[in-house]
């Protein structure tokens, strides 16, 4: 079992930056692919990005490429989502997720999910 706890959400103006954190409970955090998803009101949850177990590979949705960056700190069992040049359409609940396989995360079906953190971007 892997427990994930997100933090760092909040209200930010358009063009601003925010960094989300996701702390994982398990010592084997390093063997899991970590992903970020988001769900806006009235919309389906969508893939934002993922990072493999070593941190050497990242994948991003086209809508966030060049603006969002995922990184991980094995010593802290934490994965980060650095968001820059935020837009009002980035407003959503952001979820951290984990799975053994990158393709499973990218496909939107990771095994473990966090509870989500709200990000609101004002215009």
Coordinates of N, CA, C and O in Angstrom, one line a residue:
X1 N 0.8 -1.2 0.0 CA 0.0 0.0 0.0 C 0.9 1.2 0.0 O 1.8 1.3 0.8
X2 N 0.5 2.2 -0.8 CA 1.3 3.5 -0.9 C 0.3 4.6 -0.6 O -0.7 4.7 -1.3
X3 N 0.6 5.4 0.4 CA -0.3 6.5 0.7 C 0.4 7.8 0.2 O 1.6 8.0 0.3
X4 N -0.4 8.6 -0.5 CA 0.1 9.8 -1.1 C -0.6 11.0 -0.5 O -1.8 11.0 -0.5
X5 N 0.1 12.0 -0.2 CA -0.5 13.2 0.4 C 0.1 14.5 -0.4 O 1.3 14.8 -0.3
X6 N -0.8 15.2 -1.0 CA -0.5 16.4 -1.8 C -0.5 17.6 -0.9 O -1.3 17.6 0.1
X7 N 0.2 18.6 -1.3 CA 0.2 19.9 -0.6 C 0.7 21.0 -1.5 O 1.3 20.6 -2.6
X8 N 0.4 22.2 -1.2 CA 1.0 23.3 -1.9 C 0.0 24.0 -2.8 O 0.3 25.0 -3.5
X9 N -1.3 23.5 -2.9 CA -2.3 24.2 -3.7 C -2.7 25.5 -3.1 O -2.3 25.9 -2.0
X10 N -3.4 26.3 -3.9 CA -3.8 27.6 -3.4 C -4.3 28.5 -4.5 O -4.6 28.0 -5.6
X11 N -4.5 29.7 -4.2 CA -4.9 30.7 -5.2 C -3.7 31.5 -5.7 O -2.9 32.0 -4.9
X12 N -3.7 31.7 -7.0 CA -2.6 32.4 -7.6 C -3.1 33.2 -8.8 O -4.1 32.8 -9.4
X13 N -2.5 34.3 -9.1 CA -2.9 35.1 -10.3 C -2.4 34.5 -11.6 O -1.3 33.8 -11.6
X14 N -3.0 34.8 -12.6 CA -2.6 34.3 -13.9 C -1.2 34.8 -14.2 O -0.9 36.0 -13.9
X15 N -0.3 33.9 -14.7 CA 1.1 34.3 -15.0 C 2.0 33.9 -13.8 O 3.2 34.0 -13.9
X16 N 1.4 33.6 -12.7 CA 2.2 33.2 -11.5 C 2.6 31.8 -11.5 O 2.4 31.1 -12.4
X17 N 3.3 31.5 -10.4 CA 3.8 30.1 -10.2 C 3.4 29.5 -8.9 O 3.0 30.2 -8.0
X18 N 3.4 28.2 -8.9 CA 3.0 27.4 -7.7 C 3.8 26.1 -7.8 O 4.0 25.5 -8.9
X19 N 4.1 25.6 -6.6 CA 4.8 24.2 -6.6 C 4.0 23.3 -5.7 O 3.7 23.6 -4.5
X20 N 3.5 22.2 -6.3 CA 2.8 21.2 -5.5 C 3.8 20.1 -5.1 O 4.8 19.8 -5.8
X21 N 3.5 19.5 -3.9 CA 4.3 18.4 -3.4 C 3.5 17.2 -3.2 O 2.3 17.4 -2.9
X22 N 4.0 16.1 -3.3 CA 3.3 14.8 -3.0 C 4.3 14.0 -2.2 O 5.3 13.5 -2.7
X23 N 3.9 13.7 -1.0 CA 4.7 12.9 -0.1 C 4.2 11.5 -0.1 O 3.0 11.3 0.1
X24 N 5.1 10.5 -0.3 CA 4.7 9.1 -0.4 C 5.1 8.4 0.9 O 6.1 8.7 1.5
X25 N 4.3 7.5 1.4 CA 4.5 6.9 2.7 C 5.5 5.7 2.6 O 6.0 5.3 3.6
X26 N 5.7 5.1 1.5 CA 6.4 3.9 1.4 C 7.9 4.0 1.2 O 8.3 4.9 0.4
X27 N 8.6 3.2 1.8 CA 10.1 3.2 1.6 C 10.5 2.8 0.2 O 11.5 3.2 -0.3
X28 N 9.6 2.1 -0.5 CA 9.9 1.7 -1.9 C 9.5 2.7 -2.9 O 9.3 2.4 -4.0
X29 N 9.3 3.9 -2.4 CA 8.9 5.0 -3.3 C 9.7 5.1 -4.6 O 9.2 5.3 -5.7
X30 N 11.0 4.8 -4.4 CA 11.9 4.9 -5.6 C 11.6 3.9 -6.7 O 12.0 4.1 -7.8
X31 N 10.8 2.9 -6.4 CA 10.5 1.9 -7.5 C 9.2 2.2 -8.2 O 8.8 1.5 -9.1
X32 N 8.5 3.3 -7.8 CA 7.3 3.7 -8.4 C 7.4 4.8 -9.4 O 8.1 5.8 -9.2
X33 N 6.6 4.7 -10.5 CA 6.4 5.9 -11.4 C 5.4 6.8 -10.7 O 4.4 6.3 -10.1
X34 N 5.7 8.1 -10.7 CA 4.8 9.1 -10.1 C 4.2 9.9 -11.2 O 4.8 10.3 -12.1
X35 N 2.9 10.2 -11.0 CA 2.2 11.0 -11.9 C 1.4 12.1 -11.3 O 1.1 12.1 -10.1
X36 N 1.0 13.1 -12.1 CA 0.1 14.2 -11.7 C -1.1 14.2 -12.7 O -0.9 14.1 -13.9
X37 N -2.3 14.4 -12.1 CA -3.5 14.5 -12.8 C -4.2 15.7 -12.3 O -3.9 16.2 -11.2
X38 N -5.2 16.2 -13.1 CA -6.1 17.2 -12.6 C -7.5 17.1 -13.1 O -7.7 16.4 -14.1
X39 N -8.4 17.6 -12.3 CA -9.8 17.6 -12.7 C -10.5 18.9 -12.4 O -10.5 19.3 -11.2
X40 N -10.9 19.6 -13.5 CA -11.6 20.8 -13.3 C -13.1 20.5 -13.1 O -13.6 19.4 -13.5
X41 N -13.8 21.5 -12.6 CA -15.3 21.3 -12.3 C -16.0 21.0 -13.7 O -15.8 21.8 -14.6
X42 N -16.8 20.0 -13.7 CA -17.5 19.6 -14.9 C -16.7 19.0 -16.0 O -17.3 18.7 -17.0
X43 N -15.5 18.6 -15.7 CA -14.6 18.0 -16.7 C -14.1 16.7 -16.2 O -14.1 16.4 -15.0
X44 N -13.7 15.8 -17.1 CA -13.1 14.6 -16.7 C -11.6 14.8 -16.2 O -11.0 15.8 -16.6
X45 N -11.2 13.9 -15.4 CA -9.8 14.0 -14.9 C -8.8 13.8 -16.1 O -9.1 12.9 -16.9
X46 N -7.8 14.5 -16.1 CA -6.8 14.4 -17.2 C -5.4 14.3 -16.7 O -5.0 14.8 -15.7
X47 N -4.6 13.6 -17.5 CA -3.2 13.4 -17.2 C -2.5 14.7 -17.4 O -2.7 15.5 -18.4
X48 N -1.6 15.0 -16.4 CA -0.7 16.2 -16.5 C 0.7 15.9 -16.8 O 1.3 16.4 -17.8
X49 N 1.2 14.9 -16.1 CA 2.6 14.5 -16.4 C 3.0 13.4 -15.5 O 2.3 13.0 -14.5
X50 N 4.2 12.8 -15.8 CA 4.6 11.6 -15.0 C 6.2 11.6 -15.0 O 6.8 12.2 -15.9
X51 N 6.7 11.0 -14.0 CA 8.2 10.8 -14.0 C 8.5 9.4 -13.6 O 7.8 8.8 -12.7
X52 N 9.5 8.8 -14.2 CA 9.8 7.4 -14.0 C 10.5 7.3 -12.7 O 10.9 8.2 -12.0
X53 N 10.9 6.0 -12.3 CA 11.4 5.8 -11.0 C 12.8 6.4 -10.8 O 13.1 6.8 -9.6
X54 N 13.6 6.6 -11.8 CA 14.9 7.1 -11.7 C 14.9 8.7 -11.8 O 15.9 9.3 -11.4
X55 N 13.8 9.2 -12.3 CA 13.8 10.6 -12.6 C 14.3 11.0 -13.9 O 14.4 12.2 -14.3
X56 N 14.8 10.0 -14.6 CA 15.4 10.3 -15.9 C 14.5 10.5 -17.1 O 14.9 10.9 -18.2
X57 N 13.2 10.2 -16.9 CA 12.3 10.4 -18.0 C 11.0 11.0 -17.4 O 10.5 10.6 -16.4
X58 N 10.5 12.0 -18.2 CA 9.3 12.7 -17.8 C 8.4 12.7 -19.1 O 8.9 12.8 -20.2
X59 N 7.1 12.7 -18.8 CA 6.1 12.8 -19.9 C 5.1 13.9 -19.5 O 4.8 14.0 -18.3
X60 N 4.7 14.7 -20.4 CA 3.8 15.8 -20.1 C 2.6 15.9 -21.1 O 2.8 15.5 -22.3
X61 N 1.5 16.3 -20.6 CA 0.4 16.6 -21.5 C 0.8 17.9 -22.4 O 1.5 18.7 -21.9
X62 N 0.3 17.9 -23.6 CA 0.7 19.0 -24.5 C 0.3 20.4 -23.8 O 1.0 21.4 -24.1
X63 N -0.8 20.4 -23.1 CA -1.3 21.6 -22.5 C -0.4 22.2 -21.5 O -0.6 23.4 -21.2
X64 N 0.5 21.5 -20.9 CA 1.4 22.0 -19.9 C 2.9 22.0 -20.3 O 3.7 22.5 -19.5
X65 N 3.2 21.4 -21.4 CA 4.6 21.3 -21.8 C 5.2 22.7 -21.9 O 4.7 23.7 -22.4
X66 N 6.4 22.8 -21.3 CA 7.1 24.1 -21.3 C 6.7 25.0 -20.1 O 7.4 26.0 -19.8
X67 N 5.7 24.6 -19.4 CA 5.2 25.4 -18.3 C 5.4 24.7 -16.9 O 5.6 25.2 -15.9
X68 N 5.1 23.4 -17.0 CA 5.1 22.5 -15.8 C 6.4 21.6 -15.8 O 6.8 21.1 -16.9
X69 N 6.9 21.4 -14.6 CA 8.1 20.5 -14.5 C 7.9 19.5 -13.3 O 7.5 20.0 -12.2
X70 N 8.1 18.2 -13.6 CA 8.0 17.2 -12.5 C 9.4 16.8 -12.1 O 10.2 16.6 -13.0
X71 N 9.5 16.7 -10.8 CA 10.8 16.2 -10.3 C 10.6 15.4 -9.1 O 9.4 15.4 -8.5
X72 N 11.5 14.6 -8.6 CA 11.4 13.8 -7.4 C 12.6 13.8 -6.6 O 13.7 13.9 -7.1
X73 N 12.4 13.7 -5.3 CA 13.5 13.6 -4.3 C 13.4 12.3 -3.6 O 12.5 12.2 -2.7
X74 N 14.2 11.4 -3.9 CA 14.2 10.0 -3.3 C 14.4 10.1 -1.8 O 13.8 9.3 -1.0
X75 N 15.3 11.0 -1.3 CA 15.6 11.0 0.1 C 14.4 11.5 0.9 O 14.3 11.1 2.1
X76 N 13.5 12.3 0.3 CA 12.3 12.8 1.0 C 11.1 12.0 0.6 O 10.0 12.4 1.1
X77 N 11.2 11.0 -0.3 CA 10.0 10.3 -0.8 C 8.9 11.3 -1.3 O 7.7 11.1 -1.0
X78 N 9.4 12.2 -2.0 CA 8.5 13.3 -2.5 C 8.7 13.6 -3.9 O 9.8 13.6 -4.5
X79 N 7.5 13.9 -4.6 CA 7.5 14.3 -6.0 C 6.9 15.7 -6.1 O 6.0 16.0 -5.3
X80 N 7.4 16.5 -7.0 CA 7.0 17.9 -7.1 C 6.4 18.2 -8.5 O 6.8 17.5 -9.5
X81 N 5.5 19.1 -8.5 CA 5.0 19.6 -9.7 C 5.2 21.2 -9.7 O 4.5 21.8 -9.0
X82 N 6.2 21.6 -10.4 CA 6.5 23.1 -10.5 C 5.6 23.6 -11.6 O 5.8 23.2 -12.8
X83 N 4.8 24.6 -11.3 CA 3.9 25.1 -12.4 C 4.2 26.6 -12.5 O 4.3 27.4 -11.6
X84 N 4.5 27.0 -13.8 CA 4.8 28.4 -14.1 C 3.8 28.9 -15.2 O 3.2 28.1 -15.9
X85 N 3.8 30.2 -15.3 CA 3.0 30.8 -16.4 C 1.5 30.3 -16.3 O 0.9 29.9 -17.3
X86 N 1.0 30.2 -15.1 CA -0.3 29.6 -14.9 C -1.4 30.4 -15.6 O -1.3 31.7 -15.7
X87 N -2.4 29.7 -16.0 CA -3.5 30.2 -16.7 C -4.8 29.9 -16.0 O -4.8 28.9 -15.3
X88 N -5.8 30.7 -16.2 CA -7.1 30.3 -15.5 C -7.6 28.9 -15.9 O -8.2 28.3 -15.0
X89 N -7.3 28.4 -17.0 CA -7.7 27.1 -17.4 C -6.9 26.0 -16.7 O -7.2 24.8 -16.9
X90 N -5.9 26.4 -16.0 CA -5.2 25.4 -15.1 C -5.9 25.2 -13.8 O -5.5 24.3 -13.0
X91 N -6.9 25.9 -13.5 CA -7.7 25.8 -12.3 C -8.3 24.4 -12.3 O -9.0 23.9 -13.2
X92 N -8.0 23.6 -11.2 CA -8.5 22.3 -11.0 C -8.1 21.7 -9.7 O -7.2 22.3 -9.0
X93 N -8.6 20.6 -9.4 CA -8.0 19.8 -8.2 C -6.9 18.9 -8.8 O -7.1 18.2 -9.8
X94 N -5.7 19.0 -8.3 CA -4.6 18.3 -8.7 C -4.3 17.0 -7.9 O -4.3 17.2 -6.6
X95 N -4.1 15.9 -8.5 CA -4.0 14.6 -7.8 C -2.6 14.1 -8.1 O -2.1 14.1 -9.3
X96 N -2.0 13.5 -7.1 CA -0.8 12.8 -7.3 C -1.1 11.3 -7.4 O -2.1 10.8 -6.8
X97 N -0.4 10.5 -8.2 CA -0.7 9.1 -8.4 C 0.6 8.3 -8.5 O 1.7 8.9 -8.8
X98 N 0.5 7.0 -8.2 CA 1.7 6.2 -8.3 C 1.3 4.8 -8.9 O 0.2 4.3 -8.6
X99 N 2.3 4.2 -9.6 CA 2.1 2.9 -10.1 C 3.5 2.4 -10.5 O 4.5 3.1 -10.6
X100 N 3.6 1.1 -10.6 CA 4.9 0.4 -11.0 C 5.2 0.7 -12.5 O 6.4 0.7 -12.8
X101 N 4.2 1.0 -13.3 CA 4.5 1.1 -14.7 C 4.2 2.5 -15.3 O 3.1 3.0 -15.0
X102 N 5.1 3.0 -16.1 CA 4.9 4.3 -16.7 C 3.7 4.3 -17.6 O 2.8 5.3 -17.6
X103 N 3.5 3.3 -18.4 CA 2.4 3.3 -19.4 C 1.1 3.3 -18.6 O 0.1 3.8 -19.2
X104 N 1.0 2.7 -17.5 CA -0.2 2.6 -16.7 C -0.6 4.0 -16.2 O -1.8 4.4 -16.2
X105 N 0.4 4.8 -15.8 CA 0.2 6.1 -15.3 C -0.3 7.0 -16.5 O -1.2 7.7 -16.4
X106 N 0.5 7.0 -17.5 CA 0.2 7.8 -18.7 C -1.2 7.5 -19.2 O -2.0 8.4 -19.7
X107 N -1.6 6.2 -19.1 CA -3.0 5.8 -19.6 C -4.1 6.2 -18.6 O -5.3 6.1 -18.9
X108 N -3.7 6.8 -17.5 CA -4.7 7.3 -16.5 C -5.2 6.2 -15.6 O -6.3 6.5 -15.0
X109 N -4.5 5.1 -15.4 CA -5.0 4.1 -14.5 C -4.0 3.7 -13.4 O -3.8 2.5 -13.2
X110 N -3.4 4.6 -12.8 CA -2.4 4.2 -11.7 C -3.1 3.6 -10.5 O -4.3 3.8 -10.3
X111 N -2.4 2.8 -9.8 CA -2.9 2.0 -8.7 C -3.3 2.9 -7.5 O -4.3 2.6 -6.8
X112 N -2.4 3.9 -7.2 CA -2.6 4.6 -6.0 C -2.8 6.1 -6.3 O -2.2 6.7 -7.2
X113 N -3.7 6.7 -5.5 CA -4.1 8.1 -5.7 C -4.0 8.9 -4.4 O -4.2 8.3 -3.3
X114 N -3.6 10.2 -4.5 CA -3.7 11.0 -3.3 C -5.1 11.6 -3.3 O -6.0 11.3 -4.1
X115 N -5.3 12.5 -2.3 CA -6.7 13.0 -2.0 C -6.9 14.3 -2.8 O -8.1 14.7 -3.0
X116 N -5.9 14.9 -3.4 CA -6.1 16.0 -4.2 C -5.8 17.3 -3.5 O -6.0 17.4 -2.3
X117 N -5.4 18.4 -4.3 CA -5.2 19.7 -3.7 C -5.7 20.7 -4.8 O -5.5 20.5 -5.9
X118 N -6.4 21.7 -4.3 CA -7.1 22.7 -5.2 C -6.1 23.7 -5.6 O -5.4 24.3 -4.8
X119 N -6.1 24.0 -6.9 CA -5.3 25.1 -7.5 C -6.3 26.0 -8.2 O -7.0 25.5 -9.1
X120 N -6.3 27.2 -7.9 CA -7.2 28.2 -8.5 C -6.3 29.3 -9.1 O -5.6 29.9 -8.3
X121 N -6.5 29.6 -10.4 CA -5.8 30.6 -11.0 C -6.8 31.7 -11.4 O -7.7 31.5 -12.2
X122 N -6.6 32.9 -10.9 CA -7.5 34.0 -11.2 C -7.0 34.8 -12.3 O -5.8 35.0 -12.5
X123 N -7.9 35.4 -13.1 CA -7.5 36.2 -14.3 C -7.3 37.6 -13.9 O -7.7 38.1 -12.8

